[in-house]
Short mmCIF file of C-alpha atoms and ligand atoms in Angstrom, two decimals:
data_model
loop_
_atom_site.label_atom_id
_atom_site.label_comp_id
_atom_site.label_asym_id
_atom_site.label_seq_id
_atom_site.Cartn_x
_atom_site.Cartn_y
_atom_site.Cartn_z
CA MET A 175 101.00 90.73 136.55
CA ASN A 176 103.75 93.10 135.58
CA GLN A 177 102.74 92.84 131.96
CA ILE A 178 99.18 93.80 132.85
CA LYS A 179 100.51 96.82 134.76
CA VAL A 180 102.62 97.88 131.78
CA LEU A 181 99.65 97.40 129.43
CA TRP A 182 97.39 99.37 131.79
CA LYS A 183 99.88 102.23 131.85
CA LYS A 184 100.03 102.20 128.06
CA ILE A 185 96.28 102.77 127.73
CA ASP A 186 95.53 106.41 127.07
CA PHE A 187 92.20 107.02 128.75
CA CYS A 188 91.91 110.47 127.21
CA SER A 189 92.33 109.23 123.65
CA LEU A 190 89.53 109.82 121.19
CA ARG A 191 89.90 106.22 120.01
CA LEU A 192 89.20 104.74 123.45
CA ARG A 193 86.38 107.18 124.16
CA LEU A 194 84.65 106.50 120.85
CA THR A 195 85.07 102.74 121.20
CA ILE A 196 83.75 102.69 124.78
CA GLY A 197 80.90 105.07 123.92
CA ILE A 198 79.69 103.07 120.92
CA ALA A 199 80.22 99.75 122.74
CA ILE A 200 78.07 100.98 125.67
CA VAL A 201 75.32 102.12 123.28
CA SER A 202 75.38 98.78 121.44
CA ALA A 203 75.44 96.85 124.75
CA LEU A 204 72.45 98.85 125.99
CA GLY A 205 70.62 98.36 122.69
CA ASN A 206 71.32 94.64 122.53
CA GLY A 207 70.69 94.10 126.23
CA GLY A 208 67.41 96.04 125.97
CA ILE A 209 66.24 93.93 123.02
CA ALA A 210 67.23 90.71 124.83
CA ILE A 211 65.37 91.77 128.02
CA TRP A 212 62.28 92.80 126.05
CA MET A 213 62.30 89.53 124.09
CA SER A 214 62.65 87.43 127.25
CA TRP A 215 59.80 89.30 128.90
CA ARG A 216 57.60 89.06 125.79
CA MET A 217 58.22 85.32 125.35
CA GLN A 218 57.40 84.67 128.99
CA GLN A 219 54.18 86.68 128.55
CA ILE A 220 53.22 84.61 125.47
CA LEU A 221 53.91 81.39 127.39
CA VAL A 222 51.83 82.54 130.38
CA ASP A 223 48.99 83.79 128.14
CA SER A 224 48.76 80.55 126.18
CA HIS A 225 48.51 78.51 129.40
CA LYS A 226 46.15 81.02 130.95
CA SER A 227 43.68 80.59 128.10
CA HIS A 228 43.95 76.80 128.44
CA VAL A 229 43.25 76.99 132.18
CA GLU A 230 40.37 79.39 131.55
CA GLN A 231 38.89 76.85 129.13
CA ILE A 232 38.99 74.21 131.89
CA ALA A 233 37.43 76.69 134.33
CA ALA A 234 34.67 77.46 131.83
CA ARG A 235 33.96 73.76 131.16
CA LEU A 236 33.78 72.59 134.78
CA PRO A 237 30.34 74.12 135.64
CA TYR A 238 28.73 72.37 132.59
CA ASP A 239 30.25 68.99 133.52
CA VAL A 240 29.18 69.40 137.16
CA LYS A 241 25.64 70.26 136.03
CA LEU A 242 25.50 67.18 133.78
CA TYR A 243 26.75 64.80 136.50
CA SER A 244 24.59 66.36 139.22
CA GLU A 245 21.49 65.45 137.18
CA MET A 246 22.50 61.77 137.53
CA MET A 247 24.05 61.77 141.02
CA GLN A 248 24.68 63.87 144.10
CA LEU A 249 26.27 67.30 143.53
CA GLU A 250 29.47 66.52 145.46
CA THR A 251 29.97 63.16 143.71
CA GLY A 252 29.29 64.82 140.36
CA LEU A 253 31.78 67.59 141.18
CA GLN A 254 34.46 65.00 142.04
CA LYS A 255 33.78 63.13 138.79
CA ALA A 256 33.90 66.31 136.71
CA ILE A 257 37.19 67.32 138.35
CA ASN A 258 38.70 63.87 137.69
CA ASN A 259 37.62 64.11 134.05
CA LEU A 260 39.34 67.44 133.57
CA THR A 261 42.49 66.43 135.44
CA ASN A 262 45.39 65.31 133.29
CA THR A 263 49.13 64.93 133.81
CA ASN A 264 49.64 68.69 133.75
CA SER A 265 46.46 70.06 135.31
CA PHE A 266 45.43 69.81 138.95
CA LEU A 267 42.07 71.17 140.22
CA TRP A 268 40.33 71.56 143.55
CA VAL A 269 37.30 73.36 144.87
CA GLN A 270 37.06 74.69 148.39
CA LYS A 271 34.35 76.38 150.37
CA LEU A 272 34.74 79.93 151.59
CA ASN A 273 35.85 78.52 154.98
CA ARG A 274 38.74 76.85 153.09
CA GLN A 275 37.35 73.36 153.48
CA ILE A 276 38.13 71.34 150.34
CA ILE A 277 35.00 69.89 148.70
CA ALA A 278 36.71 68.02 145.84
CA LYS A 279 40.14 67.76 144.31
CA SER A 280 42.06 65.93 141.57
CA THR A 281 43.04 62.47 142.68
CA LYS A 282 44.99 61.30 139.62
CA TRP A 283 47.91 63.71 139.84
CA HIS A 284 50.68 61.31 140.87
CA SER A 285 53.65 63.13 139.43
CA LEU A 286 53.72 65.67 142.27
CA SER A 287 54.89 65.05 145.82
CA ASP A 288 52.55 65.85 148.71
CA SER A 289 54.82 68.64 149.88
CA THR A 290 54.65 70.34 146.44
CA VAL A 291 50.84 70.05 146.44
CA ALA A 292 50.74 71.48 149.99
CA GLU A 293 52.96 74.36 148.94
CA LEU A 294 50.82 75.03 145.88
CA MET A 295 47.71 75.10 148.06
CA ALA A 296 49.40 77.44 150.48
CA LYS A 297 50.13 79.85 147.60
CA THR A 298 46.41 80.12 146.88
CA GLU A 299 45.84 81.73 150.24
CA MET A 300 47.19 84.94 148.76
CA PRO A 301 45.79 86.73 145.69
CA ILE A 302 47.04 84.91 142.59
CA LYS A 303 48.54 86.73 139.62
CA PRO A 304 48.83 85.26 136.11
CA GLU A 305 52.52 84.44 136.28
CA VAL A 306 54.91 81.53 136.59
CA TYR A 307 55.50 80.19 140.10
CA LYS A 308 58.53 78.06 140.92
CA ILE A 309 58.16 75.39 143.55
CA GLY A 310 61.13 73.10 144.07
CA GLN A 311 62.45 72.29 140.62
CA ARG A 312 59.05 72.66 138.89
CA TYR A 313 57.16 75.57 137.37
CA PHE A 314 53.40 76.21 137.60
CA ILE A 315 50.69 78.59 136.56
CA LEU A 316 47.94 79.13 139.14
CA TYR A 317 44.36 80.15 138.50
CA SER A 318 41.53 80.90 140.90
CA GLY A 319 37.88 81.74 140.29
CA SER A 320 34.42 81.09 141.75
CA LEU A 321 32.51 77.95 140.69
CA GLN A 322 28.82 78.59 140.06
CA VAL A 323 26.43 75.93 138.86
CA GLU A 324 23.08 77.22 137.61
CA GLY A 325 23.60 80.52 139.41
CA LYS A 326 24.41 78.82 142.72
CA LEU A 327 27.84 79.47 144.23
CA ILE A 328 29.48 76.13 144.97
CA GLY A 329 32.86 77.39 146.17
CA LYS A 330 36.21 78.65 144.97
CA LEU A 331 37.90 76.83 142.08
CA PHE A 332 41.70 76.51 141.84
CA ILE A 333 43.50 75.18 138.81
CA VAL A 334 47.24 74.47 138.71
CA GLN A 335 48.98 73.95 135.38
CA ASP A 336 52.41 72.30 135.44
CA ILE A 337 54.50 74.02 132.75
CA THR A 338 57.93 72.69 133.82
CA SER A 339 58.94 71.25 130.42
CA GLU A 340 57.88 74.40 128.49
CA GLN A 341 59.51 76.68 131.08
CA ILE A 342 62.80 74.70 130.92
CA MET A 343 62.72 75.01 127.15
CA PHE A 344 61.95 78.69 127.48
CA LEU A 345 64.84 79.21 129.96
CA ALA A 346 67.22 77.38 127.59
CA MET A 347 66.09 79.68 124.78
CA ILE A 348 66.60 82.76 126.96
CA GLN A 349 70.06 81.52 127.89
CA THR A 350 70.93 81.05 124.21
CA LEU A 351 69.52 84.49 123.47
CA TRP A 352 71.72 86.06 126.17
CA ILE A 353 74.83 84.19 125.04
CA ALA A 354 74.14 85.30 121.46
CA SER A 355 73.61 88.90 122.63
CA ILE A 356 76.90 88.91 124.58
CA LEU A 357 78.73 87.45 121.57
CA VAL A 358 77.15 90.07 119.31
CA ILE A 359 78.20 92.83 121.75
CA ILE A 360 81.80 91.49 121.81
CA VAL A 361 81.93 91.23 118.02
CA ILE A 362 80.39 94.71 117.58
CA THR A 363 82.91 96.17 120.07
CA ALA A 364 85.85 94.54 118.24
CA VAL A 365 84.55 95.74 114.86
CA ILE A 366 83.95 99.23 116.24
CA ALA A 367 87.45 99.35 117.79
CA TYR A 368 88.94 98.38 114.43
CA TYR A 369 86.75 100.83 112.54
CA VAL A 370 87.55 103.72 114.93
CA ARG A 371 91.26 102.89 114.67
CA ARG A 372 91.06 102.96 110.88
CA SER A 373 89.03 106.17 110.88
CA LEU A 374 91.57 107.91 113.10
CA GLN A 375 94.53 106.62 111.09
CA PRO A 376 94.67 109.75 108.86
CA LEU A 377 94.88 111.93 111.98
CA ARG A 378 97.79 109.83 113.26
CA GLN A 379 99.43 110.09 109.85
CA LEU A 380 98.99 113.86 109.97
CA ASN A 381 100.56 113.91 113.39
CA GLN A 382 103.56 111.82 112.25
CA MET A 383 104.06 114.05 109.23
CA THR A 384 104.00 117.28 111.24
CA GLU A 385 106.23 115.81 113.94
CA VAL A 386 109.21 115.49 111.62
CA ILE A 387 108.94 118.98 110.10
CA SER A 388 111.82 121.11 111.28
CA ALA A 389 112.56 124.78 110.72
CA LYS A 390 114.95 123.80 107.94
CA ASP A 391 112.40 122.05 105.74
CA LEU A 392 109.46 124.35 106.40
CA ALA A 393 109.54 125.57 102.81
CA GLN A 394 109.26 122.10 101.26
CA ALA A 395 106.96 120.65 103.91
CA GLN A 396 103.56 119.68 102.51
CA LEU A 397 101.08 117.29 104.04
CA HIS A 398 99.42 114.87 101.61
CA LEU A 399 96.74 112.42 102.66
CA ASP A 400 95.24 110.32 99.90
CA ASN A 401 92.48 108.24 101.43
CA ALA A 402 91.56 110.53 104.29
CA PRO A 403 88.05 111.74 105.09
CA SER A 404 87.35 115.24 103.75
CA GLU A 405 87.44 116.80 107.26
CA VAL A 406 90.99 115.55 107.78
CA LYS A 407 91.97 116.62 104.25
CA GLU A 408 90.67 120.12 105.09
CA LEU A 409 92.76 120.08 108.26
CA ALA A 410 95.82 119.05 106.24
CA GLN A 411 95.19 121.92 103.81
CA THR A 412 94.92 124.40 106.68
CA PHE A 413 98.19 122.99 108.05
CA ASN A 414 99.81 123.45 104.66
CA MET A 415 98.73 127.08 104.53
CA LEU A 416 100.02 127.58 108.07
CA LEU A 417 103.32 125.95 107.12
CA SER A 418 103.79 128.20 104.12
CA ARG A 419 103.03 131.31 106.24
CA LEU A 420 105.49 130.06 108.87
CA SER A 421 108.08 129.40 106.20
CA GLN A 422 107.67 132.93 104.83
CA SER A 423 108.06 134.59 108.21
CA TRP A 424 111.00 132.29 109.07
CA GLU A 425 112.65 133.28 105.79
CA GLN A 426 112.04 136.98 106.49
CA GLU A 427 113.51 136.63 109.97
CA ARG A 428 116.56 134.86 108.59
CA GLN A 429 117.00 137.52 105.95
CA PHE A 430 116.68 140.23 108.57
CA VAL A 431 119.33 138.68 110.85
CA SER A 432 121.62 138.17 107.90
CA ASN A 433 121.17 141.74 106.63
CA VAL A 434 121.57 143.32 110.06
CA SER A 435 124.68 141.24 110.83
CA HIS A 436 126.16 142.12 107.49
CA GLU A 437 125.38 145.84 107.77
CA LEU A 438 126.79 146.06 111.30
CA ARG A 439 129.89 143.97 110.74
CA THR A 440 131.54 146.27 108.19
CA PRO A 441 131.37 149.55 110.19
CA LEU A 442 132.28 147.71 113.39
CA THR A 443 135.32 146.17 111.74
CA ILE A 444 136.40 149.65 110.66
CA VAL A 445 135.84 151.00 114.19
CA HIS A 446 137.82 148.10 115.61
CA GLY A 447 140.63 148.76 113.12
CA TYR A 448 140.79 152.45 114.08
CA LEU A 449 140.80 151.59 117.78
CA GLN A 450 143.64 149.14 117.25
CA SER A 451 145.68 151.63 115.28
CA VAL A 452 145.12 154.37 117.89
CA LEU A 453 146.18 151.92 120.58
CA ARG A 454 149.33 151.04 118.65
CA ARG A 455 150.34 154.71 118.46
CA GLN A 456 149.51 155.44 122.08
CA ASN A 457 152.50 157.75 122.89
CA ASN A 458 150.47 160.72 124.11
CA LEU A 459 147.51 158.85 125.71
CA THR A 460 146.78 158.80 129.42
CA GLU A 461 146.32 155.48 131.20
CA ILE A 462 142.56 156.03 131.57
CA GLN A 463 142.26 156.74 127.85
CA ILE A 464 144.24 153.59 127.02
CA GLU A 465 142.01 151.50 129.30
CA ALA A 466 138.85 152.95 127.75
CA LEU A 467 140.13 152.33 124.22
CA GLU A 468 141.16 148.77 125.10
CA THR A 469 137.68 148.05 126.52
CA ALA A 470 136.06 149.51 123.41
CA ALA A 471 138.33 147.45 121.14
CA SER A 472 137.63 144.24 123.05
CA GLU A 473 133.84 144.86 123.01
CA ALA A 474 133.99 145.63 119.29
CA GLU A 475 135.94 142.42 118.69
CA GLN A 476 133.40 140.35 120.63
CA THR A 477 130.51 141.94 118.76
CA ILE A 478 132.21 141.30 115.41
CA SER A 479 132.68 137.66 116.36
CA LEU A 480 128.99 137.45 117.39
CA LEU A 481 127.93 139.00 114.08
CA GLU A 482 130.13 136.55 112.21
CA ASP A 483 128.52 133.66 114.06
CA LEU A 484 125.08 135.01 113.23
CA LEU A 485 126.04 135.39 109.58
CA ASP A 486 127.36 131.82 109.51
CA LEU A 487 124.13 130.50 111.01
CA ALA A 488 121.98 132.56 108.63
CA ARG A 489 124.01 131.22 105.69
CA ALA A 490 123.69 127.67 106.97
CA ASP A 491 119.92 128.12 107.36
CA SER A 492 119.50 129.27 103.79
CA GLY A 493 121.88 126.61 102.48
CA TYR A 494 124.60 129.08 101.45
CA LEU A 495 127.25 127.80 103.83
CA HIS A 496 129.68 125.97 101.58
CA PHE A 497 132.22 123.40 102.68
CA GLN A 498 135.43 122.45 100.95
CA ILE A 499 135.53 118.82 101.87
CA GLU A 500 138.87 117.11 101.41
CA SER A 501 140.71 114.26 103.03
CA CYS A 502 142.78 115.69 105.91
CA ILE A 503 145.12 114.21 108.46
CA LEU A 504 143.46 115.14 111.71
CA ASN A 505 146.66 114.79 113.76
CA ASP A 506 148.14 117.84 111.98
CA LEU A 507 144.93 119.79 112.30
CA VAL A 508 144.62 119.07 116.02
CA ALA A 509 148.27 120.03 116.62
CA GLU A 510 147.76 123.29 114.74
CA VAL A 511 144.59 124.13 116.70
CA VAL A 512 146.33 123.44 120.02
CA GLY A 513 149.20 125.68 118.91
CA MET A 514 146.74 128.47 118.12
CA ALA A 515 144.95 128.01 121.45
CA ASN A 516 148.25 128.22 123.30
CA LYS A 517 148.77 131.68 121.83
CA TYR A 518 145.80 133.21 123.64
CA SER A 519 145.70 130.99 126.72
CA GLU A 520 148.30 129.68 129.08
CA ARG A 521 146.45 126.40 129.66
CA THR A 522 148.32 123.29 128.60
CA ILE A 523 146.28 121.13 126.28
CA GLN A 524 147.42 117.51 125.92
CA ILE A 525 146.91 115.54 122.75
CA GLU A 526 146.30 111.78 122.86
CA ASP A 527 146.45 110.31 119.37
CA LYS A 528 147.83 106.82 120.06
CA ALA A 529 150.66 107.46 117.56
CA CYS A 530 148.55 106.61 114.52
CA PHE A 531 147.35 108.81 111.69
CA VAL A 532 143.68 109.55 111.62
CA LYS A 533 142.22 110.75 108.35
CA ALA A 534 138.79 112.23 107.71
CA LYS A 535 136.89 113.99 104.95
CA VAL A 536 136.36 117.46 106.35
CA ASP A 537 136.60 121.17 105.62
CA TYR A 538 139.97 121.96 107.22
CA ASN A 539 139.18 125.54 108.26
CA ARG A 540 135.65 124.84 109.46
CA LEU A 541 136.89 121.96 111.61
CA LYS A 542 139.55 124.26 113.05
CA GLN A 543 136.76 126.71 113.93
CA VAL A 544 134.83 123.88 115.60
CA LEU A 545 137.78 122.74 117.72
CA LEU A 546 138.73 126.29 118.68
CA ASN A 547 135.14 126.87 119.85
CA LEU A 548 135.20 123.70 121.96
CA ILE A 549 138.67 124.48 123.40
CA ASP A 550 137.52 128.03 124.15
CA ASN A 551 134.53 126.63 126.10
CA ALA A 552 136.72 124.07 127.93
CA ILE A 553 139.02 126.91 129.05
CA LYS A 554 136.12 129.20 130.00
CA TYR A 555 134.17 126.62 131.99
CA SER A 556 136.98 125.06 134.07
CA GLN A 557 139.48 126.16 136.73
CA PRO A 558 142.88 127.35 135.40
CA ASP A 559 144.74 124.49 137.13
CA THR A 560 142.69 121.68 135.56
CA SER A 561 143.80 119.77 132.49
CA ILE A 562 142.28 119.72 129.01
CA ILE A 563 142.83 116.66 126.82
CA LEU A 564 142.20 116.23 123.10
CA LYS A 565 141.80 112.58 122.06
CA LEU A 566 141.99 111.45 118.48
CA ASN A 567 140.65 108.11 117.42
CA GLN A 568 139.40 106.03 114.55
CA GLN A 569 136.51 103.58 114.90
CA GLY A 570 135.41 101.71 111.81
CA ASN A 571 134.65 104.27 109.16
CA GLN A 572 134.45 107.12 111.63
CA ALA A 573 137.04 109.44 113.09
CA THR A 574 136.40 110.84 116.55
CA ILE A 575 137.86 113.84 118.25
CA GLN A 576 137.13 114.10 121.96
CA LEU A 577 137.68 117.18 124.04
CA CYS A 578 137.76 116.35 127.75
CA ASP A 579 137.86 118.91 130.52
CA ARG A 580 137.66 118.67 134.29
CA GLY A 581 135.52 121.75 134.59
CA TYR A 582 132.16 122.63 136.13
CA GLY A 583 130.20 120.16 134.03
CA ILE A 584 126.71 120.61 132.61
CA PRO A 585 123.55 119.52 134.48
CA LEU A 586 121.77 116.64 132.75
CA GLN A 587 118.58 118.59 132.04
CA HIS A 588 120.57 121.20 130.07
CA GLN A 589 122.72 118.80 128.06
CA SER A 590 120.22 118.33 125.24
CA ARG A 591 119.65 122.08 124.94
CA ILE A 592 123.16 123.57 124.96
CA PHE A 593 123.38 123.19 121.16
CA GLU A 594 120.39 125.53 120.73
CA ARG A 595 120.99 129.11 119.69
CA PHE A 596 121.55 131.57 122.56
CA TYR A 597 121.09 128.81 125.14
CA ARG A 598 123.31 129.25 128.16
CA VAL A 599 123.29 127.17 131.32
CA ASP A 600 124.24 129.46 134.16
CA GLU A 601 123.59 133.02 133.02
CA ALA A 602 125.33 134.56 136.08
CA ARG A 603 128.60 132.65 135.64
CA ASN A 604 128.44 132.83 131.86
CA HIS A 605 128.18 136.59 132.00
CA ALA A 606 131.63 136.74 133.57
CA THR A 607 133.12 134.43 130.94
CA GLY A 608 131.70 136.36 127.98
CA GLY A 609 130.21 134.62 124.96
CA SER A 610 126.76 134.75 123.49
CA GLY A 611 125.40 131.20 123.57
CA LEU A 612 126.01 130.74 119.84
CA GLY A 613 129.30 128.82 120.00
CA LEU A 614 127.90 125.31 120.31
CA SER A 615 125.12 125.88 117.76
CA ILE A 616 127.84 126.94 115.29
CA VAL A 617 129.79 123.79 116.23
CA LYS A 618 126.75 121.60 115.59
CA THR A 619 125.87 123.35 112.31
CA LEU A 620 129.42 123.04 110.99
CA VAL A 621 129.94 119.43 112.07
CA GLU A 622 126.59 118.35 110.61
CA GLY A 623 127.39 120.30 107.45
CA MET A 624 130.47 118.09 107.08
CA GLY A 625 128.35 114.96 107.50
CA GLY A 626 129.33 114.35 111.12
CA SER A 627 127.72 114.72 114.53
CA VAL A 628 128.59 116.10 117.93
CA THR A 629 127.56 114.80 121.36
CA VAL A 630 128.22 115.68 124.96
CA HIS A 631 128.70 113.61 128.12
CA SER A 632 129.01 115.59 131.26
CA LYS A 633 128.79 115.25 135.03
CA LEU A 634 128.23 118.21 137.28
CA GLY A 635 131.43 119.06 139.17
CA GLU A 636 133.49 116.46 137.30
CA GLY A 637 133.82 117.81 133.77
CA SER A 638 132.58 117.35 130.23
CA VAL A 639 133.51 115.35 127.15
CA PHE A 640 132.50 116.71 123.76
CA THR A 641 132.79 114.11 120.98
CA VAL A 642 132.96 115.11 117.34
CA ILE A 643 132.31 112.20 115.00
CA LEU A 644 133.42 112.63 111.39
CA PRO A 645 133.19 110.44 108.28
CA ILE A 646 136.48 109.08 107.02
P1 ADP B 943 128.79 130.47 125.25
O1 ADP B 943 129.06 131.59 124.35
O2 ADP B 943 127.93 130.84 126.40
O3 ADP B 943 130.01 129.72 125.65
P2 ADP B 943 128.10 128.06 123.86
O4 ADP B 943 127.06 127.80 122.85
O5 ADP B 943 129.51 127.83 123.47
O6 ADP B 943 127.88 129.51 124.39
O7 ADP B 943 127.79 127.16 125.12
C1 ADP B 943 126.44 127.09 125.62
C2 ADP B 943 126.48 126.82 127.11
O8 ADP B 943 126.93 125.49 127.35
C3 ADP B 943 127.43 127.69 127.84
O9 ADP B 943 126.80 128.90 128.23
C4 ADP B 943 127.87 126.87 129.03
O10 ADP B 943 126.96 127.07 130.09
C5 ADP B 943 127.71 125.43 128.54
N1 ADP B 943 129.03 124.84 128.19
C6 ADP B 943 129.57 124.75 126.97
N2 ADP B 943 130.76 124.11 127.02
C7 ADP B 943 130.96 123.76 128.32
C8 ADP B 943 131.99 123.07 129.03
N3 ADP B 943 133.07 122.60 128.42
N4 ADP B 943 131.83 122.91 130.36
C9 ADP B 943 130.74 123.36 131.00
N5 ADP B 943 129.72 124.02 130.38
C10 ADP B 943 129.84 124.22 129.07
#
């Protein structure tokens, strides 16, 4: 039952595949069903017509026989004789006056019970149509007409033809026809489902190909479909043109960010340098002037760091960010980073390295930048009295560095997005802490550039653990 539910949920009722299959299956079912109904009706008509003509022959012959016999005997005796002559195992005749009194009837018809004969006679009280009548388990065709001998009306003639054996054969044939039709419908539906699936395969392929295209490989991305229908090939070509236009504008945007960052960084660095030197020789400055200069210097520093991040990202995007990968002892690197962090923050950062050396193939300076970014975040997004722990570990052919804080934590729905550029969780709180939302995207770019990966596990109100995994 559960499996059926799961299967039911999996069915996409809006899919083109299902709609086409159902549509064509309905058309084929209607077509097949229509043909089967028409054939059944037509065959029944042919059966009725053939018996009707036989009965009409009997009806046409009776007046001649009656005339012949009546020349030798009384009319009623002759009529009875003629009726008996024309009666056989399948035909039953009787003649009745207009007041329904029976003048003569077949006497030899033993195969029918009295009740069946009575029922048949009762049927003749209503107008009779040329069709098959079912009485009990048997099938009959009824005929009625007036009997005239030499222009004299004798009475009303009724002929009953027992067609049970033919009708049973006919019903068996109809049944076979219906079974065959249903089988044909099932087979057609299965073939159509397969055909529709195959026809839509190129579209699915196109979808899979476009799904994996990221901003990085826009320039190389090309969609090739070999055995696709021409409409889908056209679509793929249009996609390719769109991709190349996207790639161009993405490249232009990257170039623009890189140029702007570069052009702004140099003058800002000079401004920052001047501000610092003025602040160093502050003998004749008022307190307000010192405060203003300090604010300007700090803003300039933050903007320079933002521009540097942007430049790094632009370089990484265009593949110009180079790494000097060498085997490093991570214990030394971590200790150095913690020492540096201690210079600008009073937070104590513990190192847990289980007294063993952990080596990894990394770019020493870039990894330092990564860890400083993570430590900076851990300090920014936690209370001053909470601890920060750096754990160093080696698992198989991977080295892991974990940075654990007991800070505010990151809501689950934001965790997958915090590595995006300019993505910040709580804009109001983040504003107070400074930063631009680029730190973690730099971390991710650098770590991935060194062949590693970075993940986050966090619980709101309990803290976060950032894990950097690096190849040994
Ligand atoms: P920012 O410059 O805002 O720090 P980041 O890219 O470094 O930018 O971080 C993106 C966002 O992720 C931050 O704005 C913050 O909301 C969240 N974040 C990052 N590190 C932590 C952490 N250790 N604890 C809680 N939130 C964090």
